[in-house]
Amino acid sequence: WGHAETLAFASIISDGTPVRLTGQDSERGTFAHRNIMLHDEVTGKSFSPLHQISTAKASFAVHNSPLSEMAVLGFEYGYNVSAPETLVLWEAQFGDFANSAQVMFDQFISAGRAKWGQKSGLVMLLPHGYEGQGPEHSSARLERFLQLAAENNWTVANLSSAAQYFHILRRQAAILNQEEVRPLVIMSPKSLLRNPTVAATAKDLSEGQFNSILEQSGLGEKKEQVKRIVFTSGKMAIDLEDKLKDIEDKEWFHIVRVEEIYPFPFADITEVVKRYPNLEEMIWVQEEPKNMGAWNFVEPRLKHIAP
């Protein structure tokens, strides 16, 4: 995951777009998954390989910031609005810490375009997932960002592969100076950072693209037999894939990963659903309790699509 991210940054600055990343542990990553800033253990001097790329046509900056989410996120939003040509990313140490910057999300980032016509392409990385780390280190409150989603005001994603992360960062950088640019909220992973299932091949990065949904390979091939479609996103998709090896009869169900939850991919999901004439069940699977996560947002939209 970290390697795909570094390759994305390297290609973006080689394309001429500056990159700025700040957060509470962004130099190494909260989970020590990022190697974009190295430190000499003897001299204490720092070194970033991204500063040495011969093809780079723009600057790269990464800074650790204090645990003052309101101030730092506000600064980065202002930086992004003032320097719209720069890919600006703010990363929470844990997604829950966005609580301390909620006013910035509510009053500025989600509503700035409607209120003041301020365009923003700010990227927010919010580590999310129930890995047993406690109530303040588990949920990035996905439901809050979906509750604030309307009139195409931003993009909310929960990704399940390093290739998807690579391509969504490049897509964001490509539209920074265009009218359709919007802030991007990513529920970023924790345990998936080193899970081999999410790894990308060179071909995935060089020839692929971002997809709003991903279909589980090896499933859904016998269209007449499929009775259930399971929809999910993020880490839960990898947990489900891991369980497939324990199931012998896989022909009666299919799994679809909703990678971009808002804007909701109505057309892509509708195309999948229409493929199965004997479909009986559509199910959403998430880690979070029913009153949290994406369920309240997704339910009416799946009902709208359902035959």
PDB file of C-alpha atoms in Angstrom:
ATOM      1  CA  TRP A   1       0.000   0.000   0.000  1.00  0.00           C
ATOM      2  CA  GLY A   2       2.770   2.385   0.950  1.00  0.00           C
ATOM      3  CA  HIS A   3       4.735   1.518  -2.187  1.00  0.00           C
ATOM      4  CA  ALA A   4       1.717   2.253  -4.420  1.00  0.00           C
ATOM      5  CA  GLU A   5       1.280   5.569  -2.627  1.00  0.00           C
ATOM      6  CA  THR A   6       4.932   6.512  -3.164  1.00  0.00           C
ATOM      7  CA  LEU A   7       4.708   5.593  -6.830  1.00  0.00           C
ATOM      8  CA  ALA A   8       1.598   7.770  -7.116  1.00  0.00           C
ATOM      9  CA  PHE A   9       3.388  10.722  -5.500  1.00  0.00           C
ATOM     10  CA  ALA A  10       6.452  10.199  -7.702  1.00  0.00           C
ATOM     11  CA  SER A  11       4.399  10.108 -10.896  1.00  0.00           C
ATOM     12  CA  ILE A  12       2.311  13.123  -9.846  1.00  0.00           C
ATOM     13  CA  ILE A  13       5.328  15.372  -9.234  1.00  0.00           C
ATOM     14  CA  SER A  14       6.840  14.047 -12.483  1.00  0.00           C
ATOM     15  CA  ASP A  15       3.679  15.247 -14.204  1.00  0.00           C
ATOM     16  CA  GLY A  16       4.324  18.724 -12.764  1.00  0.00           C
ATOM     17  CA  THR A  17       1.825  18.784  -9.880  1.00  0.00           C
ATOM     18  CA  PRO A  18       3.223  19.703  -6.427  1.00  0.00           C
ATOM     19  CA  VAL A  19       2.358  17.364  -3.531  1.00  0.00           C
ATOM     20  CA  ARG A  20       2.010  18.416   0.109  1.00  0.00           C
ATOM     21  CA  LEU A  21       1.266  15.859   2.856  1.00  0.00           C
ATOM     22  CA  THR A  22       0.832  16.706   6.540  1.00  0.00           C
ATOM     23  CA  GLY A  23      -0.465  14.811   9.543  1.00  0.00           C
ATOM     24  CA  GLN A  24       0.342  13.652  13.025  1.00  0.00           C
ATOM     25  CA  ASP A  25       2.761  10.944  11.895  1.00  0.00           C
ATOM     26  CA  SER A  26       2.884  11.416   8.155  1.00  0.00           C
ATOM     27  CA  GLU A  27       6.625  11.152   7.609  1.00  0.00           C
ATOM     28  CA  ARG A  28       6.716   7.460   8.487  1.00  0.00           C
ATOM     29  CA  GLY A  29       2.977   6.771   8.670  1.00  0.00           C
ATOM     30  CA  THR A  30       1.161   5.942  11.901  1.00  0.00           C
ATOM     31  CA  PHE A  31       1.695   2.255  11.179  1.00  0.00           C
ATOM     32  CA  ALA A  32       5.293   2.668   9.953  1.00  0.00           C
ATOM     33  CA  HIS A  33       4.147   1.834   6.418  1.00  0.00           C
ATOM     34  CA  ARG A  34       5.505   4.910   4.664  1.00  0.00           C
ATOM     35  CA  ASN A  35       9.161   5.353   3.723  1.00  0.00           C
ATOM     36  CA  ILE A  36       9.131   8.801   2.143  1.00  0.00           C
ATOM     37  CA  MET A  37      11.238  10.421   4.884  1.00  0.00           C
ATOM     38  CA  LEU A  38      14.297   8.640   6.226  1.00  0.00           C
ATOM     39  CA  HIS A  39      16.437   9.659   9.217  1.00  0.00           C
ATOM     40  CA  ASP A  40      20.142   9.049   9.772  1.00  0.00           C
ATOM     41  CA  GLU A  41      20.399   7.323  13.151  1.00  0.00           C
ATOM     42  CA  VAL A  42      23.843   8.837  13.795  1.00  0.00           C
ATOM     43  CA  THR A  43      23.491  12.428  12.604  1.00  0.00           C
ATOM     44  CA  GLY A  44      19.714  12.815  12.844  1.00  0.00           C
ATOM     45  CA  LYS A  45      19.593  14.313   9.355  1.00  0.00           C
ATOM     46  CA  SER A  46      16.521  13.604   7.255  1.00  0.00           C
ATOM     47  CA  PHE A  47      16.378  12.489   3.639  1.00  0.00           C
ATOM     48  CA  SER A  48      13.488  11.990   1.230  1.00  0.00           C
ATOM     49  CA  PRO A  49      14.026   9.851  -1.874  1.00  0.00           C
ATOM     50  CA  LEU A  50      11.214  11.800  -3.555  1.00  0.00           C
ATOM     51  CA  HIS A  51      13.462  14.880  -3.496  1.00  0.00           C
ATOM     52  CA  GLN A  52      15.992  13.066  -5.698  1.00  0.00           C
ATOM     53  CA  ILE A  53      13.777  12.020  -8.625  1.00  0.00           C
ATOM     54  CA  SER A  54      15.363  13.317 -11.815  1.00  0.00           C
ATOM     55  CA  THR A  55      12.029  13.451 -13.643  1.00  0.00           C
ATOM     56  CA  ALA A  56      10.298  15.605 -11.016  1.00  0.00           C
ATOM     57  CA  LYS A  57       8.912  18.896 -12.311  1.00  0.00           C
ATOM     58  CA  ALA A  58       7.275  19.999  -9.034  1.00  0.00           C
ATOM     59  CA  SER A  59       7.946  20.038  -5.307  1.00  0.00           C
ATOM     60  CA  PHE A  60       7.186  17.363  -2.720  1.00  0.00           C
ATOM     61  CA  ALA A  61       6.693  18.241   0.955  1.00  0.00           C
ATOM     62  CA  VAL A  62       5.811  16.102   3.975  1.00  0.00           C
ATOM     63  CA  HIS A  63       5.510  17.425   7.529  1.00  0.00           C
ATOM     64  CA  ASN A  64       4.558  15.902  10.856  1.00  0.00           C
ATOM     65  CA  SER A  65       1.996  18.090  12.602  1.00  0.00           C
ATOM     66  CA  PRO A  66       0.830  18.427  16.220  1.00  0.00           C
ATOM     67  CA  LEU A  67      -2.319  16.852  17.653  1.00  0.00           C
ATOM     68  CA  SER A  68      -4.293  20.002  16.876  1.00  0.00           C
ATOM     69  CA  GLU A  69      -6.616  18.727  14.181  1.00  0.00           C
ATOM     70  CA  MET A  70      -8.819  21.829  13.975  1.00  0.00           C
ATOM     71  CA  ALA A  71      -5.854  24.148  13.396  1.00  0.00           C
ATOM     72  CA  VAL A  72      -3.903  21.891  11.055  1.00  0.00           C
ATOM     73  CA  LEU A  73      -6.848  20.848   8.882  1.00  0.00           C
ATOM     74  CA  GLY A  74      -7.981  24.471   8.674  1.00  0.00           C
ATOM     75  CA  PHE A  75      -4.503  25.511   7.569  1.00  0.00           C
ATOM     76  CA  GLU A  76      -4.322  22.776   4.934  1.00  0.00           C
ATOM     77  CA  TYR A  77      -7.777  23.647   3.590  1.00  0.00           C
ATOM     78  CA  GLY A  78      -6.660  27.271   3.302  1.00  0.00           C
ATOM     79  CA  TYR A  79      -3.401  26.211   1.681  1.00  0.00           C
ATOM     80  CA  ASN A  80      -5.319  24.137  -0.856  1.00  0.00           C
ATOM     81  CA  VAL A  81      -7.785  26.919  -1.695  1.00  0.00           C
ATOM     82  CA  SER A  82      -4.913  29.418  -2.068  1.00  0.00           C
ATOM     83  CA  ALA A  83      -2.709  27.032  -4.080  1.00  0.00           C
ATOM     84  CA  PRO A  84      -5.243  25.009  -6.094  1.00  0.00           C
ATOM     85  CA  GLU A  85      -2.541  23.607  -8.345  1.00  0.00           C
ATOM     86  CA  THR A  86      -1.127  21.599  -5.402  1.00  0.00           C
ATOM     87  CA  LEU A  87      -2.295  18.137  -4.338  1.00  0.00           C
ATOM     88  CA  VAL A  88      -2.736  18.733  -0.598  1.00  0.00           C
ATOM     89  CA  LEU A  89      -3.318  15.760   1.702  1.00  0.00           C
ATOM     90  CA  TRP A  90      -4.141  15.824   5.418  1.00  0.00           C
ATOM     91  CA  GLU A  91      -3.861  12.578   7.333  1.00  0.00           C
ATOM     92  CA  ALA A  92      -5.295  11.868  10.762  1.00  0.00           C
ATOM     93  CA  GLN A  93      -3.275   9.607  13.022  1.00  0.00           C
ATOM     94  CA  PHE A  94      -6.509   7.665  13.485  1.00  0.00           C
ATOM     95  CA  GLY A  95      -9.688   8.562  11.631  1.00  0.00           C
ATOM     96  CA  ASP A  96     -11.529   9.157  14.909  1.00  0.00           C
ATOM     97  CA  PHE A  97      -9.277  12.158  15.540  1.00  0.00           C
ATOM     98  CA  ALA A  98     -11.211  14.030  12.857  1.00  0.00           C
ATOM     99  CA  ASN A  99     -13.687  14.615  15.720  1.00  0.00           C
ATOM    100  CA  SER A 100     -11.520  17.499  16.851  1.00  0.00           C
ATOM    101  CA  ALA A 101     -11.848  19.162  13.451  1.00  0.00           C
ATOM    102  CA  GLN A 102     -15.549  18.552  12.881  1.00  0.00           C
ATOM    103  CA  VAL A 103     -16.349  22.245  12.425  1.00  0.00           C
ATOM    104  CA  MET A 104     -13.863  22.394   9.541  1.00  0.00           C
ATOM    105  CA  PHE A 105     -15.659  19.540   7.794  1.00  0.00           C
ATOM    106  CA  ASP A 106     -19.156  20.855   8.496  1.00  0.00           C
ATOM    107  CA  GLN A 107     -18.734  24.566   7.813  1.00  0.00           C
ATOM    108  CA  PHE A 108     -15.888  24.785   5.336  1.00  0.00           C
ATOM    109  CA  ILE A 109     -14.765  21.672   3.459  1.00  0.00           C
ATOM    110  CA  SER A 110     -18.182  20.141   2.751  1.00  0.00           C
ATOM    111  CA  ALA A 111     -19.958  23.459   2.147  1.00  0.00           C
ATOM    112  CA  GLY A 112     -17.327  25.935   0.936  1.00  0.00           C
ATOM    113  CA  ARG A 113     -18.254  25.638  -2.726  1.00  0.00           C
ATOM    114  CA  ALA A 114     -21.969  26.246  -2.086  1.00  0.00           C
ATOM    115  CA  LYS A 115     -21.402  29.085   0.382  1.00  0.00           C
ATOM    116  CA  TRP A 116     -18.491  30.965  -1.150  1.00  0.00           C
ATOM    117  CA  GLY A 117     -17.739  29.321  -4.492  1.00  0.00           C
ATOM    118  CA  GLN A 118     -14.397  28.116  -3.147  1.00  0.00           C
ATOM    119  CA  LYS A 119     -13.095  25.111  -5.060  1.00  0.00           C
ATOM    120  CA  SER A 120     -11.075  22.565  -3.108  1.00  0.00           C
ATOM    121  CA  GLY A 121      -9.321  19.342  -4.053  1.00  0.00           C
ATOM    122  CA  LEU A 122      -8.138  18.601  -0.505  1.00  0.00           C
ATOM    123  CA  VAL A 123      -7.555  14.899   0.241  1.00  0.00           C
ATOM    124  CA  MET A 124      -8.296  13.614   3.756  1.00  0.00           C
ATOM    125  CA  LEU A 125      -6.858  10.249   4.798  1.00  0.00           C
ATOM    126  CA  LEU A 126      -8.712   8.788   7.794  1.00  0.00           C
ATOM    127  CA  PRO A 127      -7.419   5.416   9.096  1.00  0.00           C
ATOM    128  CA  HIS A 128     -10.477   3.231   9.643  1.00  0.00           C
ATOM    129  CA  GLY A 129     -11.187  -0.355  10.681  1.00  0.00           C
ATOM    130  CA  TYR A 130     -12.071  -2.475  13.692  1.00  0.00           C
ATOM    131  CA  GLU A 131      -8.759  -4.051  14.634  1.00  0.00           C
ATOM    132  CA  GLY A 132      -9.362  -4.141  18.389  1.00  0.00           C
ATOM    133  CA  GLN A 133      -7.534  -0.885  19.121  1.00  0.00           C
ATOM    134  CA  GLY A 134     -10.315   0.648  21.164  1.00  0.00           C
ATOM    135  CA  PRO A 135     -13.150   3.146  20.761  1.00  0.00           C
ATOM    136  CA  GLU A 136     -10.957   6.073  19.710  1.00  0.00           C
ATOM    137  CA  HIS A 137      -8.811   4.109  17.274  1.00  0.00           C
ATOM    138  CA  SER A 138     -11.386   2.211  15.250  1.00  0.00           C
ATOM    139  CA  SER A 139     -14.019   4.202  13.393  1.00  0.00           C
ATOM    140  CA  ALA A 140     -13.397   7.238  11.203  1.00  0.00           C
ATOM    141  CA  ARG A 141     -17.165   7.873  11.432  1.00  0.00           C
ATOM    142  CA  LEU A 142     -17.866   7.117   7.794  1.00  0.00           C
ATOM    143  CA  GLU A 143     -21.529   7.864   8.438  1.00  0.00           C
ATOM    144  CA  ARG A 144     -20.801  11.527   9.260  1.00  0.00           C
ATOM    145  CA  PHE A 145     -19.144  12.161   5.914  1.00  0.00           C
ATOM    146  CA  LEU A 146     -21.996  10.461   4.076  1.00  0.00           C
ATOM    147  CA  GLN A 147     -24.533  12.522   6.028  1.00  0.00           C
ATOM    148  CA  LEU A 148     -22.700  15.632   4.788  1.00  0.00           C
ATOM    149  CA  ALA A 149     -22.660  14.350   1.196  1.00  0.00           C
ATOM    150  CA  ALA A 150     -25.084  16.117  -1.172  1.00  0.00           C
ATOM    151  CA  GLU A 151     -25.141  17.999  -4.478  1.00  0.00           C
ATOM    152  CA  ASN A 152     -21.849  16.349  -5.482  1.00  0.00           C
ATOM    153  CA  ASN A 153     -20.001  18.361  -2.828  1.00  0.00           C
ATOM    154  CA  TRP A 154     -17.199  15.826  -2.249  1.00  0.00           C
ATOM    155  CA  THR A 155     -16.113  12.239  -2.842  1.00  0.00           C
ATOM    156  CA  VAL A 156     -16.136   9.562  -0.124  1.00  0.00           C
ATOM    157  CA  ALA A 157     -14.215   6.336  -0.756  1.00  0.00           C
ATOM    158  CA  ASN A 158     -13.398   3.146   1.151  1.00  0.00           C
ATOM    159  CA  LEU A 159     -10.840   1.242  -0.917  1.00  0.00           C
ATOM    160  CA  SER A 160      -9.840  -2.412  -0.984  1.00  0.00           C
ATOM    161  CA  SER A 161      -6.677  -2.442  -3.097  1.00  0.00           C
ATOM    162  CA  ALA A 162      -3.403  -0.574  -3.428  1.00  0.00           C
ATOM    163  CA  ALA A 163      -4.058  -0.111  -7.147  1.00  0.00           C
ATOM    164  CA  GLN A 164      -7.342   1.645  -6.409  1.00  0.00           C
ATOM    165  CA  TYR A 165      -5.507   3.983  -4.019  1.00  0.00           C
ATOM    166  CA  PHE A 166      -2.828   4.694  -6.627  1.00  0.00           C
ATOM    167  CA  HIS A 167      -5.393   5.548  -9.283  1.00  0.00           C
ATOM    168  CA  ILE A 168      -7.695   7.656  -7.103  1.00  0.00           C
ATOM    169  CA  LEU A 169      -4.733   9.825  -6.047  1.00  0.00           C
ATOM    170  CA  ARG A 170      -3.701  10.282  -9.666  1.00  0.00           C
ATOM    171  CA  ARG A 171      -7.284  11.035 -10.674  1.00  0.00           C
ATOM    172  CA  GLN A 172      -7.497  13.686  -7.952  1.00  0.00           C
ATOM    173  CA  ALA A 173      -4.236  15.293  -9.080  1.00  0.00           C
ATOM    174  CA  ALA A 174      -5.426  15.332 -12.692  1.00  0.00           C
ATOM    175  CA  ILE A 175      -8.580  17.361 -11.953  1.00  0.00           C
ATOM    176  CA  LEU A 176      -7.167  19.899  -9.484  1.00  0.00           C
ATOM    177  CA  ASN A 177      -7.501  22.831 -11.892  1.00  0.00           C
ATOM    178  CA  GLN A 178     -10.778  21.695 -13.416  1.00  0.00           C
ATOM    179  CA  GLU A 179     -14.322  22.707 -12.535  1.00  0.00           C
ATOM    180  CA  GLU A 180     -15.281  19.213 -11.350  1.00  0.00           C
ATOM    181  CA  VAL A 181     -12.620  19.081  -8.614  1.00  0.00           C
ATOM    182  CA  ARG A 182     -14.044  18.188  -5.200  1.00  0.00           C
ATOM    183  CA  PRO A 183     -12.548  17.325  -1.797  1.00  0.00           C
ATOM    184  CA  LEU A 184     -11.756  13.617  -1.393  1.00  0.00           C
ATOM    185  CA  VAL A 185     -12.383  11.698   1.847  1.00  0.00           C
ATOM    186  CA  ILE A 186     -10.669   8.297   2.019  1.00  0.00           C
ATOM    187  CA  MET A 187     -11.263   5.738   4.749  1.00  0.00           C
ATOM    188  CA  SER A 188      -7.650   4.565   4.705  1.00  0.00           C
ATOM    189  CA  PRO A 189      -6.661   1.099   5.962  1.00  0.00           C
ATOM    190  CA  LYS A 190      -4.722  -0.186   8.940  1.00  0.00           C
ATOM    191  CA  SER A 191      -4.362  -3.981   8.845  1.00  0.00           C
ATOM    192  CA  LEU A 192      -4.673  -3.937   5.050  1.00  0.00           C
ATOM    193  CA  LEU A 193      -1.456  -1.931   4.733  1.00  0.00           C
ATOM    194  CA  ARG A 194       0.558  -5.152   4.796  1.00  0.00           C
ATOM    195  CA  ASN A 195      -2.069  -7.615   3.628  1.00  0.00           C
ATOM    196  CA  PRO A 196      -0.791  -9.338   0.458  1.00  0.00           C
ATOM    197  CA  THR A 197      -4.351  -9.625  -0.867  1.00  0.00           C
ATOM    198  CA  VAL A 198      -4.487  -5.873  -1.567  1.00  0.00           C
ATOM    199  CA  ALA A 199      -1.118  -5.737  -3.346  1.00  0.00           C
ATOM    200  CA  ALA A 200      -0.936  -4.415  -6.898  1.00  0.00           C
ATOM    201  CA  THR A 201       1.028  -5.671  -9.877  1.00  0.00           C
ATOM    202  CA  ALA A 202       2.987  -3.291 -12.081  1.00  0.00           C
ATOM    203  CA  LYS A 203       0.357  -3.875 -14.782  1.00  0.00           C
ATOM    204  CA  ASP A 204      -2.428  -2.869 -12.374  1.00  0.00           C
ATOM    205  CA  LEU A 205      -0.708   0.490 -11.917  1.00  0.00           C
ATOM    206  CA  SER A 206       0.543   1.156 -15.437  1.00  0.00           C
ATOM    207  CA  GLU A 207      -2.539   0.012 -17.371  1.00  0.00           C
ATOM    208  CA  GLY A 208      -5.400   0.159 -14.866  1.00  0.00           C
ATOM    209  CA  GLN A 209      -7.746   2.895 -13.724  1.00  0.00           C
ATOM    210  CA  PHE A 210      -9.899   3.735 -10.733  1.00  0.00           C
ATOM    211  CA  ASN A 211     -13.173   1.802 -10.591  1.00  0.00           C
ATOM    212  CA  SER A 212     -16.133   2.879  -8.478  1.00  0.00           C
ATOM    213  CA  ILE A 213     -17.006  -0.796  -7.933  1.00  0.00           C
ATOM    214  CA  LEU A 214     -14.978  -4.001  -8.103  1.00  0.00           C
ATOM    215  CA  GLU A 215     -16.463  -7.446  -8.635  1.00  0.00           C
ATOM    216  CA  GLN A 216     -14.976 -10.418  -6.789  1.00  0.00           C
ATOM    217  CA  SER A 217     -13.081 -12.568  -9.276  1.00  0.00           C
ATOM    218  CA  GLY A 218     -14.247 -16.157  -9.614  1.00  0.00           C
ATOM    219  CA  LEU A 219     -17.830 -15.397  -8.601  1.00  0.00           C
ATOM    220  CA  GLY A 220     -21.048 -14.592 -10.463  1.00  0.00           C
ATOM    221  CA  GLU A 221     -20.049 -16.360 -13.658  1.00  0.00           C
ATOM    222  CA  LYS A 222     -23.122 -18.612 -13.945  1.00  0.00           C
ATOM    223  CA  LYS A 223     -25.739 -15.879 -14.194  1.00  0.00           C
ATOM    224  CA  GLU A 224     -28.804 -18.130 -13.922  1.00  0.00           C
ATOM    225  CA  GLN A 225     -27.655 -19.596 -10.601  1.00  0.00           C
ATOM    226  CA  VAL A 226     -26.868 -16.377  -8.702  1.00  0.00           C
ATOM    227  CA  LYS A 227     -29.520 -15.647  -6.050  1.00  0.00           C
ATOM    228  CA  ARG A 228     -27.629 -13.304  -3.728  1.00  0.00           C
ATOM    229  CA  ILE A 229     -25.366 -10.317  -4.244  1.00  0.00           C
ATOM    230  CA  VAL A 230     -23.291  -9.228  -1.265  1.00  0.00           C
ATOM    231  CA  PHE A 231     -22.230  -5.571  -1.326  1.00  0.00           C
ATOM    232  CA  THR A 232     -19.418  -4.337   0.894  1.00  0.00           C
ATOM    233  CA  SER A 233     -16.402  -2.007   0.952  1.00  0.00           C
ATOM    234  CA  GLY A 234     -12.885  -1.599   2.326  1.00  0.00           C
ATOM    235  CA  LYS A 235     -11.436  -4.063   4.820  1.00  0.00           C
ATOM    236  CA  MET A 236     -14.661  -6.058   5.006  1.00  0.00           C
ATOM    237  CA  ALA A 237     -14.227  -7.001   1.343  1.00  0.00           C
ATOM    238  CA  ILE A 238     -10.855  -8.560   2.113  1.00  0.00           C
ATOM    239  CA  ASP A 239     -12.283 -10.438   5.114  1.00  0.00           C
ATOM    240  CA  LEU A 240     -14.991 -11.882   2.850  1.00  0.00           C
ATOM    241  CA  GLU A 241     -12.481 -12.824   0.160  1.00  0.00           C
ATOM    242  CA  ASP A 242     -10.392 -14.620   2.773  1.00  0.00           C
ATOM    243  CA  LYS A 243     -13.407 -16.750   3.748  1.00  0.00           C
ATOM    244  CA  LEU A 244     -14.138 -17.857   0.184  1.00  0.00           C
ATOM    245  CA  LYS A 245     -11.589 -20.634   0.421  1.00  0.00           C
ATOM    246  CA  ASP A 246     -13.740 -22.334   3.076  1.00  0.00           C
ATOM    247  CA  ILE A 247     -16.861 -22.394   0.871  1.00  0.00           C
ATOM    248  CA  GLU A 248     -17.374 -25.187  -1.674  1.00  0.00           C
ATOM    249  CA  ASP A 249     -20.543 -24.022  -3.444  1.00  0.00           C
ATOM    250  CA  LYS A 250     -19.862 -20.472  -4.657  1.00  0.00           C
ATOM    251  CA  GLU A 251     -22.127 -20.393  -7.695  1.00  0.00           C
ATOM    252  CA  TRP A 252     -25.255 -19.056  -5.949  1.00  0.00           C
ATOM    253  CA  PHE A 253     -23.807 -15.714  -4.796  1.00  0.00           C
ATOM    254  CA  HIS A 254     -21.651 -12.826  -5.965  1.00  0.00           C
ATOM    255  CA  ILE A 255     -19.649 -10.154  -4.081  1.00  0.00           C
ATOM    256  CA  VAL A 256     -19.410  -6.531  -5.218  1.00  0.00           C
ATOM    257  CA  ARG A 257     -17.100  -3.997  -3.570  1.00  0.00           C
ATOM    258  CA  VAL A 258     -18.392  -0.435  -3.515  1.00  0.00           C
ATOM    259  CA  GLU A 259     -15.120   1.485  -3.594  1.00  0.00           C
ATOM    260  CA  GLU A 260     -16.600   4.962  -4.108  1.00  0.00           C
ATOM    261  CA  ILE A 261     -19.622   5.292  -1.846  1.00  0.00           C
ATOM    262  CA  TYR A 262     -20.368   8.917  -2.735  1.00  0.00           C
ATOM    263  CA  PRO A 263     -21.178   9.849  -5.436  1.00  0.00           C
ATOM    264  CA  PHE A 264     -23.044   6.538  -5.299  1.00  0.00           C
ATOM    265  CA  PRO A 265     -22.325   4.399  -8.420  1.00  0.00           C
ATOM    266  CA  PHE A 266     -25.959   3.834  -9.412  1.00  0.00           C
ATOM    267  CA  ALA A 267     -25.218   2.979 -13.049  1.00  0.00           C
ATOM    268  CA  ASP A 268     -22.425   0.498 -12.318  1.00  0.00           C
ATOM    269  CA  ILE A 269     -24.410  -1.355  -9.646  1.00  0.00           C
ATOM    270  CA  THR A 270     -27.562  -1.373 -11.758  1.00  0.00           C
ATOM    271  CA  GLU A 271     -25.620  -2.993 -14.600  1.00  0.00           C
ATOM    272  CA  VAL A 272     -24.457  -5.768 -12.262  1.00  0.00           C
ATOM    273  CA  VAL A 273     -27.907  -6.383 -10.782  1.00  0.00           C
ATOM    274  CA  LYS A 274     -29.572  -6.626 -14.213  1.00  0.00           C
ATOM    275  CA  ARG A 275     -27.146  -9.389 -15.140  1.00  0.00           C
ATOM    276  CA  TYR A 276     -28.795 -11.897 -12.777  1.00  0.00           C
ATOM    277  CA  PRO A 277     -32.420 -12.795 -13.671  1.00  0.00           C
ATOM    278  CA  ASN A 278     -32.999 -15.051 -10.639  1.00  0.00           C
ATOM    279  CA  LEU A 279     -31.661 -12.669  -8.002  1.00  0.00           C
ATOM    280  CA  GLU A 280     -33.495 -12.955  -4.656  1.00  0.00           C
ATOM    281  CA  GLU A 281     -31.323 -11.097  -2.131  1.00  0.00           C
ATOM    282  CA  MET A 282     -29.153  -7.989  -1.988  1.00  0.00           C
ATOM    283  CA  ILE A 283     -27.122  -7.681   1.217  1.00  0.00           C
ATOM    284  CA  TRP A 284     -24.837  -4.982   2.614  1.00  0.00           C
ATOM    285  CA  VAL A 285     -22.013  -6.157   4.903  1.00  0.00           C
ATOM    286  CA  GLN A 286     -20.045  -3.844   7.188  1.00  0.00           C
ATOM    287  CA  GLU A 287     -17.974  -3.997  10.370  1.00  0.00           C
ATOM    288  CA  GLU A 288     -19.751  -1.096  12.040  1.00  0.00           C
ATOM    289  CA  PRO A 289     -22.986  -1.279  14.054  1.00  0.00           C
ATOM    290  CA  LYS A 290     -26.185  -0.731  12.070  1.00  0.00           C
ATOM    291  CA  ASN A 291     -26.487   2.931  13.131  1.00  0.00           C
ATOM    292  CA  MET A 292     -22.922   3.656  11.973  1.00  0.00           C
ATOM    293  CA  GLY A 293     -20.926   3.037   8.818  1.00  0.00           C
ATOM    294  CA  ALA A 294     -22.464   3.279   5.347  1.00  0.00           C
ATOM    295  CA  TRP A 295     -25.687   1.291   5.925  1.00  0.00           C
ATOM    296  CA  ASN A 296     -28.169   4.130   6.462  1.00  0.00           C
ATOM    297  CA  PHE A 297     -26.803   5.855   3.368  1.00  0.00           C
ATOM    298  CA  VAL A 298     -26.621   2.755   1.176  1.00  0.00           C
ATOM    299  CA  GLU A 299     -29.936   1.089   2.097  1.00  0.00           C
ATOM    300  CA  PRO A 300     -32.381   3.387   0.242  1.00  0.00           C
ATOM    301  CA  ARG A 301     -30.097   3.467  -2.787  1.00  0.00           C
ATOM    302  CA  LEU A 302     -29.902  -0.324  -3.016  1.00  0.00           C
ATOM    303  CA  LYS A 303     -33.690  -0.502  -2.627  1.00  0.00           C
ATOM    304  CA  HIS A 304     -34.015   1.969  -5.494  1.00  0.00           C
ATOM    305  CA  ILE A 305     -31.866  -0.268  -7.700  1.00  0.00           C
ATOM    306  CA  ALA A 306     -33.398  -3.589  -6.595  1.00  0.00           C
ATOM    307  CA  PRO A 307     -35.716  -5.317  -9.080  1.00  0.00           C
TER     308      PRO A 307
END
